Amino acid sequence: MVVVRDELYVAGRWRRPHGQDELLVHGAANGAVIGIIPDADAVDVDDAVEAAKQAFPAWSTTPLHERLELIRHLEEALTARIDELARTITTEVGTPVRVSRLLQAEAPCRSLAHYRALLPELSLEEKIGSSVVVREPLGVVACITAWNYPLQQLLGKIGAALATGCTTVVKPSEVAPLSAFTVAEAVDEAGFPAGVFNLVTGTAESVGEPLVVHPDVDMVHVTGSTRAGRRIGALAAGTIKRLALELGGKSANVILDDADLAQAVKVGVANCFTNSGQTCTAWTRMLVPHGRLAEVEELVKARVAGYRLGDPLDPATNMGPLVSQRQQEAVRGFIRGALDEGARLVAGGPEQPEETAAGYFVKPTVFSDVTPGMTIAQEEVFGPVLAIMPFDDDDDAIRIANSTIYGLAGGVWSQDTERAGRVARRIRAGQIDINGSFFNAQAPFGGFKQSGIGRELGIHGLLEFYELKSLQYA
Ligand code: NAD
């Protein structure tokens, strides 16, 4: 079935776009067209930004409890559509259905509940000497998202923006845009005032850049590649707007010599290969003491052998395809490059997996003896590829962990929690799990170095959406 969406959601209603072009959305499992969406243009962007600007004065002064009540309605409207959302994202992105309900639908909706719980605790005024310092909502926020966790990124952004009193224009990734239309329907059903949420679909060129340069957009909140982040940063400089950039990663999973190897490898492999490796925080480098390399390789091979590739809608599948042919070709290129650079292949390879005649599949692939200078150790592959890198001691592990332009996430494993904590504090990354702890959606999330600017989620994520004003009373 092909989902045809030929309208944008602007100023509280569905309307035909000014831009006359269309974009095709392809299913990850076999490349078939599963959707058609508008490729809007700069006129549509102007209309959406104007609607958000007009809505801002009233929305930003609406009592907090009323805003949060509407967010609760949104949560309910989305919860009623959980199965539809999970299935849509599985079809677009290829996330196996056995995990997509939780990962791609339920967890994202929960972030709205977190914002509702946290915001009333946030003090928006403080006294500093003769000043009263107040936080005021920033204004119009352009929310631009990537395709790998489309709903998580969208709700993470609009949940915080709407709760804090900002108004939004949303541009989802053109690769996985369909769940954003469901969100717009849910916003409409929830009864938000016209203009506080607007949806404009298109490409980076047709919609993304016009939003970034728009003088009435006060903040651009983007999840995407570091390459896009650089370009967006340069464009946003023209109007000095606030930027929040959630970008790429090359995260290190540091397994110290006293770690529980079996557990560290089990969690590390699962982390790297979730969503076929298309996760910004994926621990794509496994750092291992020289003396335990052979043991780790055997454990990794055994875990990788447990992956069953296939149709993501089949509940037996635990590794789906990549999102697109472009992504598949790029990942295979990285695998060939690693072989050329002398990395030792432990599992997988660049060929189409035997069990999947069609579809954008890549074998779960593992290299060992990877050194920090190799491309596979430096660049974000965004596919199911793990690089095992040996180290000498804790200092060496930290040096290797910090040897990329990225700093998004990571893991540290040791029986000695204090030692693991000391190592974690020396890794320049935004979020580090010690001994395989769980993702905490209330803790700040974001990157050091070229992994981004700013933090999303929790109180710290909410604070990004305010301006500070100092009032001096004589
Ligand atoms: P991408 O950079 O190609 O696109 C992301 C979004 O930005 C899309 O909506 C795209 O249309 C838009 N865009 C790109 N260039 C733009 C420009 N010049 N102006 C305005 N908009 C522009 O990324 P992708 O391929 O969709 O997603 C994969 C990337 O996202 C990976 O690098 C991954 O690490 C990163 N990511 C980061 C996080 C995080 O939270 N740090 C989370 C998920 C994904």
Short mmCIF file of N, CA and C and ligand atoms in Angstrom, two decimals, residues 144-149 153 171-175 202-204 207-209 212 222-229 231-232 235 245-249 279-280 327 380 382 408 445 451 456, ligand 1:
data_model
loop_
_atom_site.label_atom_id
_atom_site.label_comp_id
_atom_site.label_asym_id
_atom_site.label_seq_id
_atom_site.Cartn_x
_atom_site.Cartn_y
_atom_site.Cartn_z
N ILE A 144 14.44 20.04 12.88
CA ILE A 144 14.85 19.29 11.69
C ILE A 144 15.39 17.94 12.16
N THR A 145 14.83 16.86 11.61
CA THR A 145 15.18 15.54 12.15
C THR A 145 15.79 14.60 11.11
N ALA A 146 16.49 13.59 11.62
CA ALA A 146 17.10 12.55 10.79
C ALA A 146 16.12 11.38 10.65
N TRP A 147 16.53 10.33 9.93
CA TRP A 147 15.59 9.25 9.62
C TRP A 147 15.71 8.05 10.56
N ASN A 148 16.77 7.96 11.38
CA ASN A 148 17.03 6.67 12.04
C ASN A 148 16.11 6.39 13.24
N TYR A 149 15.78 7.43 14.00
CA TYR A 149 14.78 7.31 15.08
C TYR A 149 13.83 8.49 14.90
N GLN A 153 13.24 11.65 17.76
CA GLN A 153 13.82 12.98 17.55
C GLN A 153 12.73 14.05 17.47
N LYS A 171 10.50 19.95 10.17
CA LYS A 171 10.89 19.36 8.87
C LYS A 171 11.50 17.99 9.13
N PRO A 172 10.72 16.92 8.91
CA PRO A 172 11.29 15.59 9.13
C PRO A 172 12.21 15.21 7.98
N SER A 173 13.02 14.17 8.22
CA SER A 173 13.87 13.65 7.15
C SER A 173 12.99 13.18 6.01
N GLU A 174 13.38 13.49 4.80
CA GLU A 174 12.63 13.04 3.62
C GLU A 174 12.75 11.53 3.42
N VAL A 175 13.70 10.89 4.12
CA VAL A 175 13.88 9.45 3.98
C VAL A 175 12.84 8.68 4.82
N GLY A 202 10.04 18.22 2.93
CA GLY A 202 10.86 18.48 1.75
C GLY A 202 12.28 18.06 2.01
N THR A 203 13.17 18.49 1.15
CA THR A 203 14.58 18.12 1.27
C THR A 203 15.35 19.19 2.04
N ALA A 204 16.65 18.92 2.22
CA ALA A 204 17.52 19.90 2.85
C ALA A 204 17.50 21.21 2.05
N VAL A 207 13.41 22.84 1.77
CA VAL A 207 12.76 23.30 3.01
C VAL A 207 13.79 23.56 4.13
N GLY A 208 14.79 22.67 4.25
CA GLY A 208 15.75 22.79 5.36
C GLY A 208 16.47 24.13 5.35
N GLU A 209 17.11 24.44 4.25
CA GLU A 209 17.91 25.67 4.23
C GLU A 209 17.05 26.93 4.31
N VAL A 212 16.53 27.42 7.91
CA VAL A 212 17.73 27.79 8.68
C VAL A 212 18.07 29.28 8.50
N VAL A 222 18.51 20.67 15.34
CA VAL A 222 18.71 19.67 14.29
C VAL A 222 19.28 18.37 14.84
N THR A 223 18.79 17.25 14.35
CA THR A 223 19.49 15.98 14.52
C THR A 223 19.90 15.53 13.13
N GLY A 224 21.19 15.28 12.95
CA GLY A 224 21.66 14.86 11.63
C GLY A 224 23.14 14.60 11.64
N SER A 225 23.70 14.55 10.47
CA SER A 225 25.13 14.24 10.34
C SER A 225 25.98 15.47 10.70
N THR A 226 27.21 15.21 11.03
CA THR A 226 28.13 16.31 11.33
C THR A 226 28.34 17.17 10.08
N ARG A 227 28.34 16.52 8.91
CA ARG A 227 28.47 17.28 7.65
C ARG A 227 27.33 18.30 7.55
N ALA A 228 26.08 17.87 7.79
CA ALA A 228 24.94 18.79 7.73
C ALA A 228 25.05 19.85 8.82
N GLY A 229 25.52 19.44 10.00
CA GLY A 229 25.65 20.39 11.11
C GLY A 229 26.59 21.54 10.77
N ARG A 231 27.27 22.77 7.79
CA ARG A 231 26.60 23.63 6.79
C ARG A 231 25.51 24.47 7.47
N ILE A 232 24.73 23.83 8.33
CA ILE A 232 23.64 24.53 9.02
C ILE A 232 24.22 25.62 9.93
N LEU A 235 25.19 28.55 7.81
CA LEU A 235 24.03 29.29 7.30
C LEU A 235 23.32 30.07 8.42
N LEU A 245 22.60 21.27 18.01
CA LEU A 245 23.01 20.30 17.00
C LEU A 245 23.27 18.96 17.65
N GLU A 246 22.49 17.96 17.24
CA GLU A 246 22.70 16.57 17.69
C GLU A 246 23.26 15.82 16.50
N LEU A 247 24.55 15.56 16.50
CA LEU A 247 25.20 15.09 15.26
C LEU A 247 25.77 13.68 15.40
N GLY A 248 26.76 13.38 14.61
CA GLY A 248 27.25 12.02 14.50
C GLY A 248 28.13 11.57 15.66
N GLY A 249 28.53 10.30 15.61
CA GLY A 249 29.37 9.76 16.67
C GLY A 249 30.27 8.63 16.19
N THR A 279 22.57 4.05 14.50
CA THR A 279 22.27 4.72 15.76
C THR A 279 23.43 5.66 16.05
N CYS A 280 23.11 6.92 16.35
CA CYS A 280 24.18 7.90 16.52
C CYS A 280 25.11 7.53 17.67
N GLN A 327 22.65 4.13 1.56
CA GLN A 327 23.28 3.78 2.84
C GLN A 327 24.01 2.43 2.72
N GLU A 380 32.19 7.87 10.95
CA GLU A 380 30.91 7.23 11.30
C GLU A 380 30.43 6.41 10.11
N PHE A 382 27.69 4.18 10.15
CA PHE A 382 26.22 4.12 10.19
C PHE A 382 25.69 2.85 9.51
N LEU A 408 30.19 11.65 21.32
CA LEU A 408 28.76 11.57 21.67
C LEU A 408 28.49 10.66 22.87
N PHE A 445 21.36 14.70 27.05
CA PHE A 445 21.89 13.89 25.95
C PHE A 445 22.45 14.82 24.89
N SER A 451 30.39 16.23 17.70
CA SER A 451 29.13 15.50 17.84
C SER A 451 27.97 16.45 18.14
N GLU A 456 19.88 17.67 24.73
CA GLU A 456 18.46 17.38 24.56
C GLU A 456 18.03 16.54 25.77
P1 NAD B 1 21.46 14.24 7.43
O1 NAD B 1 22.44 15.16 8.01
O2 NAD B 1 21.61 13.86 6.00
O3 NAD B 1 19.99 14.89 7.53
C1 NAD B 1 19.37 15.19 8.77
C2 NAD B 1 18.26 16.20 8.55
O4 NAD B 1 18.87 17.46 8.24
C3 NAD B 1 17.34 15.88 7.38
O5 NAD B 1 16.04 16.31 7.68
C4 NAD B 1 17.95 16.70 6.25
O6 NAD B 1 17.02 17.00 5.22
C5 NAD B 1 18.37 17.95 7.02
N1 NAD B 1 19.46 18.71 6.40
C6 NAD B 1 20.61 18.22 5.88
N2 NAD B 1 21.37 19.25 5.42
C7 NAD B 1 20.69 20.39 5.69
C8 NAD B 1 20.95 21.78 5.45
N3 NAD B 1 22.05 22.18 4.82
N4 NAD B 1 20.04 22.68 5.88
C9 NAD B 1 18.92 22.27 6.50
N5 NAD B 1 18.59 20.99 6.72
C10 NAD B 1 19.48 20.05 6.32
O7 NAD B 1 21.42 12.98 8.39
P2 NAD B 1 20.63 11.63 8.22
O8 NAD B 1 21.33 10.82 7.16
O9 NAD B 1 19.17 11.89 8.09
O10 NAD B 1 20.86 10.96 9.66
C11 NAD B 1 21.98 10.28 10.03
C12 NAD B 1 22.89 11.16 10.85
O11 NAD B 1 22.21 11.69 11.96
C13 NAD B 1 24.07 10.39 11.41
O12 NAD B 1 25.26 11.13 11.27
C14 NAD B 1 23.72 10.25 12.88
O13 NAD B 1 24.82 10.08 13.75
C15 NAD B 1 23.01 11.51 13.14
N6 NAD B 1 22.17 11.38 14.32
C16 NAD B 1 22.52 12.04 15.46
C17 NAD B 1 21.77 11.88 16.61
C18 NAD B 1 22.11 12.59 17.88
O14 NAD B 1 21.23 12.73 18.69
N7 NAD B 1 23.32 13.04 18.07
C19 NAD B 1 20.65 11.04 16.60
C20 NAD B 1 20.34 10.37 15.44
C21 NAD B 1 21.10 10.56 14.29
#
